[in-house]
Coordinates of C-alpha atoms in Angstrom, one line a residue:
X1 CA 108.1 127.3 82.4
X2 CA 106.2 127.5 79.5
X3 CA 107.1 123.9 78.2
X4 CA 106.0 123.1 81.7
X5 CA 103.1 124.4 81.4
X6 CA 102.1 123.1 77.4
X7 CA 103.6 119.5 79.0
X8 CA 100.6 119.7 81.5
X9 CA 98.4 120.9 79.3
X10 CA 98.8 117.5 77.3
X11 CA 98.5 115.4 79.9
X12 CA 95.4 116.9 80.9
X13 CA 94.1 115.8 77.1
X14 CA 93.2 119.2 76.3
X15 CA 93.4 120.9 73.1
X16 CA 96.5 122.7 73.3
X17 CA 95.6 125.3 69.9
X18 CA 91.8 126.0 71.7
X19 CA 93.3 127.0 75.7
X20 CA 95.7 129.1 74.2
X21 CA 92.8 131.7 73.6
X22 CA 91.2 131.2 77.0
X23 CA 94.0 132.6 79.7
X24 CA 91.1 132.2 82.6
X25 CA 91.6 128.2 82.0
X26 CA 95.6 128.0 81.8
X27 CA 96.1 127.2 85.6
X28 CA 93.0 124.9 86.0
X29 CA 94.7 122.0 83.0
X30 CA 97.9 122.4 84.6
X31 CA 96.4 121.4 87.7
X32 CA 94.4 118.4 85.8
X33 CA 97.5 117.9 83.9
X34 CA 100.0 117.4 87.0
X35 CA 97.5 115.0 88.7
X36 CA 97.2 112.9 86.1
X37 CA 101.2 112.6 85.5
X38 CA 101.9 112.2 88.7
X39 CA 99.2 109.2 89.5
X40 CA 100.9 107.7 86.6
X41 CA 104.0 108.5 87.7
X42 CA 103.1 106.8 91.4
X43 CA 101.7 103.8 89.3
X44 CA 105.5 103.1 87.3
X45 CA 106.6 102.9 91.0
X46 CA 104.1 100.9 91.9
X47 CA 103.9 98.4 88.8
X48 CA 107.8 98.3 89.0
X49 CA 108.0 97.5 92.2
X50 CA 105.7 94.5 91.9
X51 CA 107.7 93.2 89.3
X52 CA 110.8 93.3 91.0
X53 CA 109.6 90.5 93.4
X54 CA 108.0 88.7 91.1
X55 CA 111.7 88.5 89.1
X56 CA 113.6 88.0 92.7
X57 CA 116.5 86.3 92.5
X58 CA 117.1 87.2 88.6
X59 CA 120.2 89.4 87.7
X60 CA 117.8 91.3 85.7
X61 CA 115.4 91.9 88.0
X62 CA 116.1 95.6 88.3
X63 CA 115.5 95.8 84.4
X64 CA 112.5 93.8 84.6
X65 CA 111.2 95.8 86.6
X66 CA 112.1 99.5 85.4
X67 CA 110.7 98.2 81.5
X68 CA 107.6 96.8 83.0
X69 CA 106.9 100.1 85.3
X70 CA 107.8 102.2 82.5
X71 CA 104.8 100.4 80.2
X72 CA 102.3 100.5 83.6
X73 CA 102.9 103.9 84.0
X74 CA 102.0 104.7 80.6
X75 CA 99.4 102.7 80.0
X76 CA 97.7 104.2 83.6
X77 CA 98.5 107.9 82.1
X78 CA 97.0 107.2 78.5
X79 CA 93.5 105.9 80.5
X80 CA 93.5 108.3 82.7
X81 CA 94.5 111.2 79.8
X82 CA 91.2 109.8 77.7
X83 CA 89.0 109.3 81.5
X84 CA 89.4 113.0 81.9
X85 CA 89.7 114.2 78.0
X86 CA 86.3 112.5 77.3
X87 CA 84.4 114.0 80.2
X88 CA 81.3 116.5 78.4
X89 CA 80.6 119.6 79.9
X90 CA 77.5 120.6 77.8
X91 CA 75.1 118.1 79.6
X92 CA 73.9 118.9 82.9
X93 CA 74.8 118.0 86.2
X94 CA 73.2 114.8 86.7
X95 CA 74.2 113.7 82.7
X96 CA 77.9 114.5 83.3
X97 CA 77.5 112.4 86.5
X98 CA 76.6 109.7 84.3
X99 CA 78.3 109.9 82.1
X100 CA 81.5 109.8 84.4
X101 CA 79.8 107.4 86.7
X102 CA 81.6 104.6 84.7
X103 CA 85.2 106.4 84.3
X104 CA 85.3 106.8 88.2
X105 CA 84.5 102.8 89.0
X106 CA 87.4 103.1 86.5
X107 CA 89.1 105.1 88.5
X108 CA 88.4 103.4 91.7
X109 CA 90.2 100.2 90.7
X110 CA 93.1 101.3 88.9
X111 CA 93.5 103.5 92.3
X112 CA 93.3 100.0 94.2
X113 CA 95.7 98.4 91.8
X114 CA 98.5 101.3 92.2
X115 CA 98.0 101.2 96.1
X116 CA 98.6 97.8 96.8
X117 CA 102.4 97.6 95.9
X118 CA 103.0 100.8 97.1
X119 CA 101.6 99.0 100.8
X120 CA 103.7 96.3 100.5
X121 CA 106.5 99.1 100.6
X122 CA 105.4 100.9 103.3
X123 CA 104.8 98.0 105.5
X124 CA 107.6 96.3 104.2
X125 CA 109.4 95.8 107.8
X126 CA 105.9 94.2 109.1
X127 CA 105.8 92.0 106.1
X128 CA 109.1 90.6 106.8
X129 CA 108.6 90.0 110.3
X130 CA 105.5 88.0 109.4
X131 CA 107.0 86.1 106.5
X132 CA 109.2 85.2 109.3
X133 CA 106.8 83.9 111.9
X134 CA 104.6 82.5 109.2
X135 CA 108.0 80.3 107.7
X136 CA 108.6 79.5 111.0
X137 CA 105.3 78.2 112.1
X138 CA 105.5 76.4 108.8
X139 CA 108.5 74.4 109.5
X140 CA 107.5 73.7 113.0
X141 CA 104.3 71.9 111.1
X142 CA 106.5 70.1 108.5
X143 CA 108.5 68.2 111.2
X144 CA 105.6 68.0 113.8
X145 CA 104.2 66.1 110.2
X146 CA 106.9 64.4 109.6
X147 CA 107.8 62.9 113.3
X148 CA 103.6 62.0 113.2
X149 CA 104.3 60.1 109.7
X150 CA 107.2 58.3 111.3
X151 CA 105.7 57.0 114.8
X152 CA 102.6 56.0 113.2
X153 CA 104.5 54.1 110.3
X154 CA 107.0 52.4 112.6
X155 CA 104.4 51.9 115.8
X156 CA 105.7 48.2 115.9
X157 CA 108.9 49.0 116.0
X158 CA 108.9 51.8 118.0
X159 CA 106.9 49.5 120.8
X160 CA 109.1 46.8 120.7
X161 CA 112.1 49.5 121.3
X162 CA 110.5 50.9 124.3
X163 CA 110.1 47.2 125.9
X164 CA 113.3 46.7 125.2
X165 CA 114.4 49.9 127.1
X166 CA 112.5 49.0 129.7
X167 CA 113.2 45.5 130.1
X168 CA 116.9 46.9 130.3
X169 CA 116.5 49.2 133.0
X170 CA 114.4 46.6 135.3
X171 CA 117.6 44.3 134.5
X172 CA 120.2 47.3 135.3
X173 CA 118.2 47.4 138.9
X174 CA 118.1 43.6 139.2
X175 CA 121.4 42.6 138.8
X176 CA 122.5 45.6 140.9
X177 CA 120.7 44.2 143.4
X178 CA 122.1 40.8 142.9
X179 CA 125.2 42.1 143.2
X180 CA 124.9 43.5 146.3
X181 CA 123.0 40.9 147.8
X182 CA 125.9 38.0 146.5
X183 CA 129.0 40.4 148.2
X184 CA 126.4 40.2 151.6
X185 CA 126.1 36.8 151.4
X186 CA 130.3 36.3 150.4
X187 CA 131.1 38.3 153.5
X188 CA 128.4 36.7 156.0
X189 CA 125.7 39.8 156.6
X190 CA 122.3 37.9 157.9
X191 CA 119.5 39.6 155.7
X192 CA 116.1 37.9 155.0
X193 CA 117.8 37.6 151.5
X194 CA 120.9 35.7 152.8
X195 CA 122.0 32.8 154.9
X196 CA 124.6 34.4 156.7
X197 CA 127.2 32.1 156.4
X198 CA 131.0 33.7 155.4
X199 CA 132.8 32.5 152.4
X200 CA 131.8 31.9 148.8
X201 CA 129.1 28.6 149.5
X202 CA 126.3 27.0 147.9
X203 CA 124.2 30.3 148.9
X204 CA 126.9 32.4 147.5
X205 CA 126.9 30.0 143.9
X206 CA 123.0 30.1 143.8
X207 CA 123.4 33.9 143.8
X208 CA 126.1 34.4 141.4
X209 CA 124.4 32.0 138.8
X210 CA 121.3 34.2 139.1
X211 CA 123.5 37.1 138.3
X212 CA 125.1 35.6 135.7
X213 CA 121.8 34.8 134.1
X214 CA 120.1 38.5 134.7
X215 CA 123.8 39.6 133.0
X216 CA 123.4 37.3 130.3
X217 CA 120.0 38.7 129.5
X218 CA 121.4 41.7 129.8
X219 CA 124.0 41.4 127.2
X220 CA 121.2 40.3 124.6
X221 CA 118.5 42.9 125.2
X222 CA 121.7 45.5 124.7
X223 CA 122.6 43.9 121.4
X224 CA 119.0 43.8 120.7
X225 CA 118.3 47.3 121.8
X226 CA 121.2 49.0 119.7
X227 CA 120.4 46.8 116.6
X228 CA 116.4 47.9 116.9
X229 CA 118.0 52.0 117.2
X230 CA 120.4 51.3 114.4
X231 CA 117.3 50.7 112.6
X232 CA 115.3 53.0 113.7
X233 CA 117.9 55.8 112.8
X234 CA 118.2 54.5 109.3
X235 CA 114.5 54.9 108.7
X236 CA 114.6 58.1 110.2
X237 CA 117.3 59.1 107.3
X238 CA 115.3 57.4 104.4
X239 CA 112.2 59.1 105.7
X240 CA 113.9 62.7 106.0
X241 CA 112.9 62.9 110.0
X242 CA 116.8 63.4 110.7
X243 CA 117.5 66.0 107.6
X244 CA 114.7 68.6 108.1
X245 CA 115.6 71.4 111.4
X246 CA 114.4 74.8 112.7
X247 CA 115.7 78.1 109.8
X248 CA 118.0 80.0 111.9
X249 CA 117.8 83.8 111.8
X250 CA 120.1 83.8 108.3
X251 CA 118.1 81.6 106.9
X252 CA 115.0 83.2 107.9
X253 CA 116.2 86.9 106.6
X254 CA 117.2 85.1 103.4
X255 CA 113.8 83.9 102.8
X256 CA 111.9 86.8 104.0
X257 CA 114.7 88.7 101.1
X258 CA 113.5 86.7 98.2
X259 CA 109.3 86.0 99.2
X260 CA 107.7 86.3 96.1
X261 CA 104.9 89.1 95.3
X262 CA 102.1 86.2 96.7
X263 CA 103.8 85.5 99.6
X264 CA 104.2 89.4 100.6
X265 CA 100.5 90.3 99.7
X266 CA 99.4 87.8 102.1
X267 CA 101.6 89.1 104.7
X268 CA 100.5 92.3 104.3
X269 CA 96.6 91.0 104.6
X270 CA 97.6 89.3 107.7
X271 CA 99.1 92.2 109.2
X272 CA 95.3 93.4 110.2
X273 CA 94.5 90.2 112.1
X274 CA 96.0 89.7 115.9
X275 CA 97.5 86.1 116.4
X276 CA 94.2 84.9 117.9
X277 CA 91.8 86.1 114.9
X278 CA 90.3 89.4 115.9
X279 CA 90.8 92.3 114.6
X280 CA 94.0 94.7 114.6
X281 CA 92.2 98.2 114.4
X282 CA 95.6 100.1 114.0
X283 CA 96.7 98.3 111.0
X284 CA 93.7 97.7 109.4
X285 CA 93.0 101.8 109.4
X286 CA 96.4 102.6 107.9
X287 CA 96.3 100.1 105.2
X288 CA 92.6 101.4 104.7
X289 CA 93.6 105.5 104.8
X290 CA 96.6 104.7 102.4
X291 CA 94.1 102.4 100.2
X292 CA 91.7 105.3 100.0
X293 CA 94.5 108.4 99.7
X294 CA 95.1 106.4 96.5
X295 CA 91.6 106.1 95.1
X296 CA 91.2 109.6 95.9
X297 CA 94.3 110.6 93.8
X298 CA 93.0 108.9 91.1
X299 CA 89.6 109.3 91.0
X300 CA 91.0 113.8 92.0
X301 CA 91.5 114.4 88.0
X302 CA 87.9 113.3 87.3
X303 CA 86.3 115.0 90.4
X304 CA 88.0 118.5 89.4
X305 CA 86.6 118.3 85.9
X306 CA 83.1 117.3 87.0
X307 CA 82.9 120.2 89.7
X308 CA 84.6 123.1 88.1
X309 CA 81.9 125.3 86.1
X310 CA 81.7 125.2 82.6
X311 CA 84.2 127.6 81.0
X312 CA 84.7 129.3 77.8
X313 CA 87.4 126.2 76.6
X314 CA 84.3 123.9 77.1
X315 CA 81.8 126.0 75.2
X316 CA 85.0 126.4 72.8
X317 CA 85.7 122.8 72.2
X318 CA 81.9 122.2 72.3
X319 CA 81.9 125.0 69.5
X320 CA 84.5 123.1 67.4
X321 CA 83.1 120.1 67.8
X322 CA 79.9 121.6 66.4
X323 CA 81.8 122.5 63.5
X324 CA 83.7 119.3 62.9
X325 CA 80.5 117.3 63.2
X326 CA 79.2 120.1 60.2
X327 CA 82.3 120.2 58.1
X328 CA 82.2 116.0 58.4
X329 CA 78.5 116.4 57.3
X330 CA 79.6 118.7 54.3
X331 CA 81.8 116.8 53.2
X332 CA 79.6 113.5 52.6
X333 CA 77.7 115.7 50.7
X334 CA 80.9 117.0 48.6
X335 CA 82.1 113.3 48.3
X336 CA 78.0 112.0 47.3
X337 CA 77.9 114.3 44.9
X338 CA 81.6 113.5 43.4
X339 CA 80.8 110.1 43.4
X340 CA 77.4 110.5 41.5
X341 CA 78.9 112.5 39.3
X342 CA 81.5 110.4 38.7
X343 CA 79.1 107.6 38.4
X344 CA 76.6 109.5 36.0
X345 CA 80.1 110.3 33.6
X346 CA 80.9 106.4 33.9
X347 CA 77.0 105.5 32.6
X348 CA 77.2 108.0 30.2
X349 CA 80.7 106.8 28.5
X350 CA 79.7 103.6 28.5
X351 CA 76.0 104.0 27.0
X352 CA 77.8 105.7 24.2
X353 CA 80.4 102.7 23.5
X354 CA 77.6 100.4 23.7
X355 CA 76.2 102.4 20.8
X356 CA 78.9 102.6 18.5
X357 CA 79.9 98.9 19.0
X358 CA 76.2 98.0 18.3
X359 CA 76.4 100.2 15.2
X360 CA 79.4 99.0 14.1
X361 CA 78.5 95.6 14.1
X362 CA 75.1 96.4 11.9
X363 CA 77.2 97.4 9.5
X364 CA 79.3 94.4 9.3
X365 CA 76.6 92.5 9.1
X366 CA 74.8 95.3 6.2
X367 CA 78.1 94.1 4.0
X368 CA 78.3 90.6 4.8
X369 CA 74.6 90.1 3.8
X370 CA 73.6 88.8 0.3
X371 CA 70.2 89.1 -1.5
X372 CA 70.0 86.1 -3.3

């Protein structure tokens, strides 16, 4: 319990030496202390699992993302350890709230950038279901795209294929007709289209030359017909219209699986909006109250420190501080006085080897000289 307890105490970034002597302030790090391991400990989770989607698809993934939560969370727990640690309780009320006024906009973002993954999570069977509909949607578009490109390129063609088609139907009902008409007029049946007359006659020749000719024409608009689809088709292939279908359901799930961390974080902002724009009030209050729980979490560490009285730790740490501040003070003075001591030594040594050389080199200069 007690290593527990000293583990809390340093995450809370108090002096460990200093609470010793103050019992009355044990349980109140410890509390500041687990707050602040924990929000790191939520933001490993959280950086981590970001990672992991932006690495999907890797074998190392997994690793990826366990190294990179393990340096998020620390670097969250070391900010938040000096956020709370550098918080002065000798001002008054309205200077400490300035003074943490800038460590809780701090606060307030790291708390939105731990919450965010942690959504995407929570919400994760939503996500998918809209990375579904929204890949869906977006291959419906690609081939609507695709079909437009096509008709517009090949308009020509495409016209002079549906003339053909219809020239061929008029000709399917003409020579129908024909033919009925020629076996009326072979087997004598009075119509206002035949003469009446039994047995295969001029009538009968008239008619069958006509259907010969409409059969004829026939023949060529079919040839024509399937050589205008044959080429039709082929564009289609060169231009992709025949390659591109619907994802099934597998395919769907596989992509929803590996959507990158962009693709999910817009599904998740979607999730808030109905499909015809307004508003969903439901969603949009979870993903707020889960937003906010987070910001409160973080920002808790700062708002106990900031509320709770001053104690004897604070007037203790304020106390040592004092005498740090003093003893730093002191000793400037200790190393001044060193160093112009030293400095006065220096000058004086070398004032007195400035001397002798200069004597020395009088005398030289005394035997050297000649009176003549």
């Amino acid at each position: 319990m007690k290593k527990v307890t000293r583990f809390f105490w340093f995450c809370s970034g108090a002096h460990i030496g200093t609470l010793k002597k103050y019992p009355i302030e044990h349980n109140k790090y410890v509390g500041i202390g687990a707050t602040i391991f924990f929000t790191a400990l939520f933001a490993a989770l959280s950086g981590g699992y970001a990672m992991y989607f932006v690495f999907a698809g890797n074998p190392l993934a997994v690793v990826f993302a366990i190294i990179f939560g393990l340096i998020w969370g620390t670097a969250i727990f070391n900010m938040d350890r000096y956020i709370v640690s550098s918080i002065d309780k000798q001002g008054t009320t309205n200077q400490q709230i300035m003074q943490a006024s800038p460590r809780i906009l701090l606060a307030i973002m790291i708390g939105i950038v731990i919450s965010r993954p942690l959504e995407l999570k929570i919400f994760d069977k939503e996500i998918r279901q809209k990375l579904k509909t929204a890949y869906l949607k977006g291959q419906h578009r690609k081939i609507d795209t695709l079909q437009k490109t096509y008709t517009e390129k090949y308009a020509m063609e495409l016209g002079k294929n549906n003339d053909l088609k219809k020239e061929k139907d008029s000709l399917e009902t003409d020579i129908n007709r024909s033919r009925y008409q020629l076996n009326q007029e072979v087997f004598g049946d009075k119509s206002n289209q035949t003469s009446g007359i039994v047995g295969y006659g001029t009538y009968a020749k008239q008619k069958q030359a006509i259907l010969q000719e409409k059969e004829d024409r026939l023949k060529t608009v079919t040839d024509n017909q399937a050589k205008m689809d044959q080429y039709l088709s082929s564009r289609k292939n060169y231009e992709g219209v025949n390659d591109i279908r619907l994802f099934n359901d597998h395919q769907l799930d596989s992509l929803s699986n590996v959507a990158g961390f962009s693709d999910r974080n817009w599904a998740l902002g979607q999730l808030s909006y109905n499909e015809n724009g307004t508003r969903d009030l439901d969603t949009y209050l979870a993903e707020s109250f889960i937003s906010f729980l987070f910001i409160l979490f973080e920002c808790l560490p700062v708002f106990v420190k900031l509320m709770s009285p001053k104690g004897p730790y604070d007037v203790a740490v304020s106390k040592l501080y004092d005498a740090d501040i003093h003893y730093a003070e002191r000793d400037k003075e200790r190393n001044i006085q060193v160093t112009d001591s030293v400095y006065d030594h220096h000058l004086g040594e070398e004032i007195e080897k400035q001397k002798k050389i200069i004597s020395a080199q009088s005398d030289y200069d005394l035997e050297r000289h000649r009176y003549d």
